Amino acid sequence: MKIRYNENRELVDKVKEGLEMRGGYCPCRMEQTEETKCMCQEFRDQIADPEFEGYCHCMLYYKEK
């Protein structure tokens, strides 16, 4: 298993900018809770699934099998 940034550098820069503006909370989510703090709970759950391969919700990270 490997976690990497999205290969689209422009998208990565935009998401990182949004994270910085929101204090580390996902720029794609309205609520600011521990579940939406990057790396969000949704993606941590996906990482734990050995069958999952794909992007996190905001497309910043990609999990490879």
PDB file of C-alpha atoms in Angstrom:
ATOM      1  CA  MET A   1       0.000   0.000   0.000  1.00  0.00           C
ATOM      2  CA  LYS A   2       1.198   3.496  -0.842  1.00  0.00           C
ATOM      3  CA  ILE A   3      -0.398   6.904  -0.268  1.00  0.00           C
ATOM      4  CA  ARG A   4       0.683   9.685  -2.612  1.00  0.00           C
ATOM      5  CA  TYR A   5      -0.434  13.107  -3.756  1.00  0.00           C
ATOM      6  CA  ASN A   6      -2.592  13.452  -6.838  1.00  0.00           C
ATOM      7  CA  GLU A   7      -0.414  13.783  -9.948  1.00  0.00           C
ATOM      8  CA  ASN A   8      -2.278  16.997 -10.905  1.00  0.00           C
ATOM      9  CA  ARG A   9       0.015  19.583  -9.282  1.00  0.00           C
ATOM     10  CA  GLU A  10      -2.426  22.462  -9.870  1.00  0.00           C
ATOM     11  CA  LEU A  11      -5.207  20.634  -8.028  1.00  0.00           C
ATOM     12  CA  VAL A  12      -2.849  19.705  -5.173  1.00  0.00           C
ATOM     13  CA  ASP A  13      -1.784  23.344  -4.808  1.00  0.00           C
ATOM     14  CA  LYS A  14      -5.433  24.543  -4.740  1.00  0.00           C
ATOM     15  CA  VAL A  15      -6.467  21.962  -2.119  1.00  0.00           C
ATOM     16  CA  LYS A  16      -3.415  22.753   0.026  1.00  0.00           C
ATOM     17  CA  GLU A  17      -4.276  26.456  -0.206  1.00  0.00           C
ATOM     18  CA  GLY A  18      -7.826  25.670   0.938  1.00  0.00           C
ATOM     19  CA  LEU A  19      -6.500  23.565   3.811  1.00  0.00           C
ATOM     20  CA  GLU A  20      -4.263  26.413   4.928  1.00  0.00           C
ATOM     21  CA  MET A  21      -7.143  28.910   4.794  1.00  0.00           C
ATOM     22  CA  ARG A  22      -9.373  26.567   6.829  1.00  0.00           C
ATOM     23  CA  GLY A  23      -6.845  25.600   9.479  1.00  0.00           C
ATOM     24  CA  GLY A  24      -6.292  22.081   8.163  1.00  0.00           C
ATOM     25  CA  TYR A  25      -9.956  21.210   7.709  1.00  0.00           C
ATOM     26  CA  CYS A  26     -11.113  19.792   4.386  1.00  0.00           C
ATOM     27  CA  PRO A  27     -11.985  22.651   2.021  1.00  0.00           C
ATOM     28  CA  CYS A  28     -14.649  20.422   0.430  1.00  0.00           C
ATOM     29  CA  ARG A  29     -16.704  20.081   3.627  1.00  0.00           C
ATOM     30  CA  MET A  30     -18.809  22.723   5.377  1.00  0.00           C
ATOM     31  CA  GLU A  31     -18.428  21.386   8.911  1.00  0.00           C
ATOM     32  CA  GLN A  32     -15.171  21.647  10.855  1.00  0.00           C
ATOM     33  CA  THR A  33     -14.949  18.573  13.049  1.00  0.00           C
ATOM     34  CA  GLU A  34     -12.219  16.058  13.859  1.00  0.00           C
ATOM     35  CA  GLU A  35     -13.702  13.874  11.108  1.00  0.00           C
ATOM     36  CA  THR A  36     -13.032  16.584   8.493  1.00  0.00           C
ATOM     37  CA  LYS A  37      -9.498  17.465   9.610  1.00  0.00           C
ATOM     38  CA  CYS A  38      -7.041  16.418   6.883  1.00  0.00           C
ATOM     39  CA  MET A  39      -6.384  13.455   6.518  1.00  0.00           C
ATOM     40  CA  CYS A  40     -10.139  13.071   7.052  1.00  0.00           C
ATOM     41  CA  GLN A  41     -11.836  10.150   8.752  1.00  0.00           C
ATOM     42  CA  GLU A  42     -13.483   9.073   5.494  1.00  0.00           C
ATOM     43  CA  PHE A  43     -10.084   8.589   3.829  1.00  0.00           C
ATOM     44  CA  ARG A  44      -8.562   6.953   6.921  1.00  0.00           C
ATOM     45  CA  ASP A  45     -11.409   4.423   6.747  1.00  0.00           C
ATOM     46  CA  GLN A  46     -10.719   3.900   3.045  1.00  0.00           C
ATOM     47  CA  ILE A  47      -7.010   3.394   3.791  1.00  0.00           C
ATOM     48  CA  ALA A  48      -7.946   0.689   6.292  1.00  0.00           C
ATOM     49  CA  ASP A  49      -9.898  -1.174   3.598  1.00  0.00           C
ATOM     50  CA  PRO A  50      -7.413  -3.478   1.825  1.00  0.00           C
ATOM     51  CA  GLU A  51      -9.634  -3.559  -1.273  1.00  0.00           C
ATOM     52  CA  PHE A  52      -9.872   0.230  -1.705  1.00  0.00           C
ATOM     53  CA  GLU A  53      -7.759   1.968  -4.304  1.00  0.00           C
ATOM     54  CA  GLY A  54      -8.504   5.548  -5.274  1.00  0.00           C
ATOM     55  CA  TYR A  55      -8.613   9.207  -4.323  1.00  0.00           C
ATOM     56  CA  CYS A  56      -9.748  10.831  -1.110  1.00  0.00           C
ATOM     57  CA  HIS A  57     -12.882  12.995  -1.241  1.00  0.00           C
ATOM     58  CA  CYS A  58     -11.048  16.204  -2.207  1.00  0.00           C
ATOM     59  CA  MET A  59      -8.691  14.366  -4.600  1.00  0.00           C
ATOM     60  CA  LEU A  60      -5.541  15.456  -2.729  1.00  0.00           C
ATOM     61  CA  TYR A  61      -4.350  11.924  -1.897  1.00  0.00           C
ATOM     62  CA  TYR A  62      -4.398   8.648  -3.791  1.00  0.00           C
ATOM     63  CA  LYS A  63      -4.162   5.225  -2.174  1.00  0.00           C
ATOM     64  CA  GLU A  64      -2.486   2.549  -4.276  1.00  0.00           C
ATOM     65  CA  LYS A  65      -2.878  -1.120  -3.357  1.00  0.00           C
TER      66      LYS A  65
END
